[in-house]
Amino acid sequence: VKLTKDALVGNKGDGFKICMSMLDNTRLSSAARAVGVARACKEHSVRYANEREQFGQPIASFQMIQEQIAEMYVEEEAARLLVHRAAVNRDKGVKNTIEVSCAKFYAAEVAVRAANTAVKIFGSYGFSSEYPVERFYRDAKSFQIVEGTSNIQKMIIARNALGLK
């Protein structure tokens, strides 16, 4: 396909820079979706733990379940705050690639941990299509891959922390 010169987006030679600047937006969006998956895992786990009974009592009364729910709660909250801070600064026009990479990396990891925990809380039902946590597990894993893998995010963060380019 041949295009005319007026079809050029930006300046000649700036294509890579433009694409890379858009990655901050798409990574931030991915991070926000990962927080949503983590939240859904937590909410479904809380509901299930209150409904599911073992030994004549809801599994929510078991200390290990409470610990798992507490960890899901704290991690989701921390990921949400990282994403929120990055989004606020992005809206202000601040170039914040490192902040976005931190949010994307952490939110993806939190989503995977939350999904893994939800599957454990649900037991064998965690893999059943009768409950949404099996889908959340697949969805969560995708956030470690799309818009730059978790390893890429760590590389960006580390290079910044070490003062490397």
C-alpha positions as a LaTeX table, in Angstrom:
\begin{tabular}{lrrr}
\hline
Residue & $x$ (\AA) & $y$ (\AA) & $z$ (\AA) \\
\hline
Val1 & 0.00 & 0.00 & 0.00 \\
Lys2 & 1.40 & 3.38 & $-0.95$ \\
Leu3 & 0.40 & 6.44 & 1.09 \\
Thr4 & 0.76 & 10.12 & 0.42 \\
Lys5 & 2.99 & 12.36 & 2.58 \\
Asp6 & $-0.05$ & 13.88 & 4.31 \\
Ala7 & $-0.85$ & 10.42 & 5.76 \\
Leu8 & 2.30 & 10.62 & 7.92 \\
Val9 & 1.57 & 10.64 & 11.65 \\
Gly10 & 4.11 & 12.86 & 13.43 \\
Asn11 & 7.51 & 13.53 & 11.92 \\
Lys12 & 9.54 & 11.19 & 9.77 \\
Gly13 & 11.67 & 8.95 & 11.97 \\
Asp14 & 9.55 & 9.52 & 15.09 \\
Gly15 & 7.37 & 6.41 & 14.69 \\
Phe16 & 9.15 & 4.31 & 17.30 \\
Lys17 & 9.09 & 7.15 & 19.85 \\
Ile18 & 5.35 & 7.68 & 19.23 \\
Cys19 & 4.64 & 3.96 & 19.62 \\
Met20 & 6.65 & 3.77 & 22.82 \\
Ser21 & 4.84 & 6.78 & 24.29 \\
Met22 & 1.52 & 5.05 & 23.63 \\
Leu23 & 2.72 & 2.01 & 25.57 \\
Asp24 & 2.45 & 4.01 & 28.79 \\
Asn25 & $-1.26$ & 4.49 & 28.09 \\
Thr26 & $-1.93$ & 0.87 & 27.15 \\
Arg27 & 0.14 & $-0.46$ & 30.05 \\
Leu28 & $-1.79$ & 1.73 & 32.45 \\
Ser29 & $-5.06$ & 0.42 & 31.02 \\
Ser30 & $-3.79$ & $-3.14$ & 31.40 \\
Ala31 & $-2.82$ & $-2.44$ & 35.01 \\
Ala32 & $-6.30$ & $-1.10$ & 35.75 \\
Arg33 & $-7.90$ & $-4.21$ & 34.26 \\
Ala34 & $-5.58$ & $-6.40$ & 36.34 \\
Val35 & $-6.76$ & $-4.61$ & 39.48 \\
Gly36 & $-10.33$ & $-5.32$ & 38.39 \\
Val37 & $-9.57$ & $-9.03$ & 38.08 \\
Ala38 & $-7.91$ & $-9.04$ & 41.51 \\
Arg39 & $-10.96$ & $-7.33$ & 42.97 \\
Ala40 & $-13.33$ & $-9.81$ & 41.34 \\
Cys41 & $-11.26$ & $-12.69$ & 42.74 \\
Lys42 & $-11.47$ & $-11.18$ & 46.22 \\
Glu43 & $-15.21$ & $-10.46$ & 46.03 \\
His44 & $-16.09$ & $-13.93$ & 44.74 \\
Ser45 & $-13.82$ & $-15.54$ & 47.34 \\
Val46 & $-15.45$ & $-13.58$ & 50.16 \\
Arg47 & $-18.93$ & $-14.55$ & 48.97 \\
Tyr48 & $-17.96$ & $-18.20$ & 48.55 \\
Ala49 & $-16.18$ & $-18.34$ & 51.93 \\
Asn50 & $-19.31$ & $-17.03$ & 53.64 \\
Glu51 & $-21.60$ & $-19.50$ & 51.82 \\
Arg52 & $-19.47$ & $-22.69$ & 51.78 \\
Glu53 & $-19.70$ & $-24.76$ & 54.93 \\
Gln54 & $-17.28$ & $-27.37$ & 56.26 \\
Phe55 & $-17.55$ & $-29.08$ & 59.63 \\
Gly56 & $-20.83$ & $-27.25$ & 60.28 \\
Gln57 & $-19.48$ & $-23.73$ & 59.82 \\
Pro58 & $-18.69$ & $-21.32$ & 56.96 \\
Ile59 & $-15.11$ & $-21.67$ & 55.75 \\
Ala60 & $-14.85$ & $-17.90$ & 56.35 \\
Ser61 & $-14.47$ & $-18.75$ & 60.04 \\
Phe62 & $-11.21$ & $-20.64$ & 59.34 \\
Gln63 & $-8.11$ & $-18.65$ & 60.13 \\
Met64 & $-6.26$ & $-19.63$ & 56.92 \\
Ile65 & $-9.16$ & $-18.41$ & 54.78 \\
Gln66 & $-9.19$ & $-15.14$ & 56.73 \\
Glu67 & $-5.46$ & $-14.72$ & 56.16 \\
Gln68 & $-5.84$ & $-15.34$ & 52.43 \\
Ile69 & $-8.71$ & $-12.85$ & 52.16 \\
Ala70 & $-6.70$ & $-10.26$ & 54.12 \\
Glu71 & $-3.72$ & $-10.65$ & 51.78 \\
Met72 & $-5.97$ & $-10.34$ & 48.72 \\
Tyr73 & $-7.53$ & $-7.21$ & 50.20 \\
Val74 & $-4.23$ & $-5.47$ & 51.00 \\
Glu75 & $-2.57$ & $-6.36$ & 47.70 \\
Glu76 & $-5.56$ & $-5.26$ & 45.64 \\
Glu77 & $-5.68$ & $-1.97$ & 47.53 \\
Ala78 & $-1.94$ & $-1.36$ & 47.03 \\
Ala79 & $-2.17$ & $-2.17$ & 43.31 \\
Arg80 & $-5.20$ & 0.10 & 42.93 \\
Leu81 & $-3.36$ & 2.98 & 44.58 \\
Leu82 & $-0.30$ & 2.52 & 42.33 \\
Val83 & $-2.54$ & 2.55 & 39.26 \\
His84 & $-4.46$ & 5.57 & 40.52 \\
Arg85 & $-1.29$ & 7.57 & 41.18 \\
Ala86 & 0.09 & 6.73 & 37.74 \\
Ala87 & $-3.24$ & 7.66 & 36.11 \\
Val88 & $-3.45$ & 11.00 & 37.95 \\
Asn89 & 0.08 & 11.92 & 36.89 \\
Arg90 & $-0.59$ & 10.76 & 33.33 \\
Asp91 & $-3.69$ & 12.99 & 33.24 \\
Lys92 & $-1.49$ & 15.91 & 34.36 \\
Gly93 & 0.74 & 15.27 & 31.34 \\
Val94 & 3.66 & 13.97 & 33.39 \\
Lys95 & 5.92 & 11.52 & 31.55 \\
Asn96 & 5.82 & 8.67 & 34.04 \\
Thr97 & 7.01 & 5.51 & 32.32 \\
Ile98 & 8.57 & 4.15 & 35.52 \\
Glu99 & 5.42 & 4.78 & 37.55 \\
Val100 & 3.33 & 3.08 & 34.86 \\
Ser101 & 5.73 & 0.12 & 34.69 \\
Cys102 & 5.56 & $-0.23$ & 38.49 \\
Ala103 & 1.77 & $-0.18$ & 38.39 \\
Lys104 & 1.58 & $-2.62$ & 35.47 \\
Phe105 & 4.09 & $-5.04$ & 36.98 \\
Tyr106 & 2.58 & $-5.02$ & 40.46 \\
Ala107 & $-1.06$ & $-5.14$ & 39.36 \\
Ala108 & $-0.36$ & $-8.11$ & 37.07 \\
Glu109 & 1.42 & $-9.99$ & 39.85 \\
Val110 & $-1.38$ & $-9.19$ & 42.31 \\
Ala111 & $-4.03$ & $-10.40$ & 39.85 \\
Val112 & $-2.21$ & $-13.72$ & 39.39 \\
Arg113 & $-1.78$ & $-14.19$ & 43.16 \\
Ala114 & $-5.43$ & $-13.28$ & 43.79 \\
Ala115 & $-6.61$ & $-15.73$ & 41.13 \\
Asn116 & $-4.38$ & $-18.46$ & 42.51 \\
Thr117 & $-5.70$ & $-17.82$ & 46.02 \\
Ala118 & $-9.29$ & $-17.78$ & 44.78 \\
Val119 & $-8.80$ & $-21.16$ & 43.11 \\
Lys120 & $-7.46$ & $-22.53$ & 46.42 \\
Ile121 & $-10.38$ & $-21.11$ & 48.40 \\
Phe122 & $-12.85$ & $-22.62$ & 45.93 \\
Gly123 & $-11.06$ & $-25.98$ & 46.03 \\
Ser124 & $-12.02$ & $-28.28$ & 43.17 \\
Tyr125 & $-14.75$ & $-25.81$ & 42.18 \\
Gly126 & $-11.95$ & $-23.36$ & 41.36 \\
Phe127 & $-11.40$ & $-25.22$ & 38.09 \\
Ser128 & $-15.08$ & $-25.64$ & 37.32 \\
Ser129 & $-16.77$ & $-23.46$ & 34.73 \\
Glu130 & $-19.68$ & $-23.22$ & 37.18 \\
Tyr131 & $-17.71$ & $-20.50$ & 38.96 \\
Pro132 & $-15.92$ & $-17.53$ & 37.37 \\
Val133 & $-12.60$ & $-17.97$ & 39.18 \\
Glu134 & $-11.31$ & $-20.42$ & 36.58 \\
Arg135 & $-11.73$ & $-17.67$ & 33.97 \\
Phe136 & $-10.17$ & $-15.08$ & 36.28 \\
Tyr137 & $-7.14$ & $-17.36$ & 36.55 \\
Arg138 & $-6.65$ & $-17.30$ & 32.77 \\
Asp139 & $-7.40$ & $-13.58$ & 32.54 \\
Ala140 & $-4.94$ & $-12.73$ & 35.32 \\
Lys141 & $-2.09$ & $-14.60$ & 33.66 \\
Ser142 & $-2.55$ & $-12.60$ & 30.46 \\
Phe143 & $-1.63$ & $-9.38$ & 32.30 \\
Gln144 & 1.87 & $-10.75$ & 32.91 \\
Ile145 & 2.25 & $-11.02$ & 29.13 \\
Val146 & 0.38 & $-8.24$ & 27.30 \\
Glu147 & 1.77 & $-4.72$ & 26.87 \\
Gly148 & 5.22 & $-5.88$ & 27.93 \\
Thr149 & 5.86 & $-8.93$ & 30.09 \\
Ser150 & 6.50 & $-8.70$ & 33.80 \\
Asn151 & 10.19 & $-9.23$ & 33.04 \\
Ile152 & 10.18 & $-6.25$ & 30.67 \\
Gln153 & 8.53 & $-4.09$ & 33.36 \\
Lys154 & 11.18 & $-5.18$ & 35.88 \\
Met155 & 13.92 & $-4.36$ & 33.38 \\
Ile156 & 12.50 & $-0.85$ & 32.84 \\
Ile157 & 12.21 & $-0.31$ & 36.60 \\
Ala158 & 15.69 & $-1.68$ & 37.36 \\
Arg159 & 17.40 & 0.33 & 34.63 \\
Asn160 & 15.81 & 3.48 & 36.01 \\
Ala161 & 16.73 & 2.62 & 39.60 \\
Leu162 & 20.32 & 1.89 & 38.54 \\
Gly163 & 20.60 & 4.99 & 36.37 \\
Leu164 & 21.08 & 2.94 & 33.19 \\
Lys165 & 19.58 & 3.66 & 29.78 \\
\hline
\end{tabular}
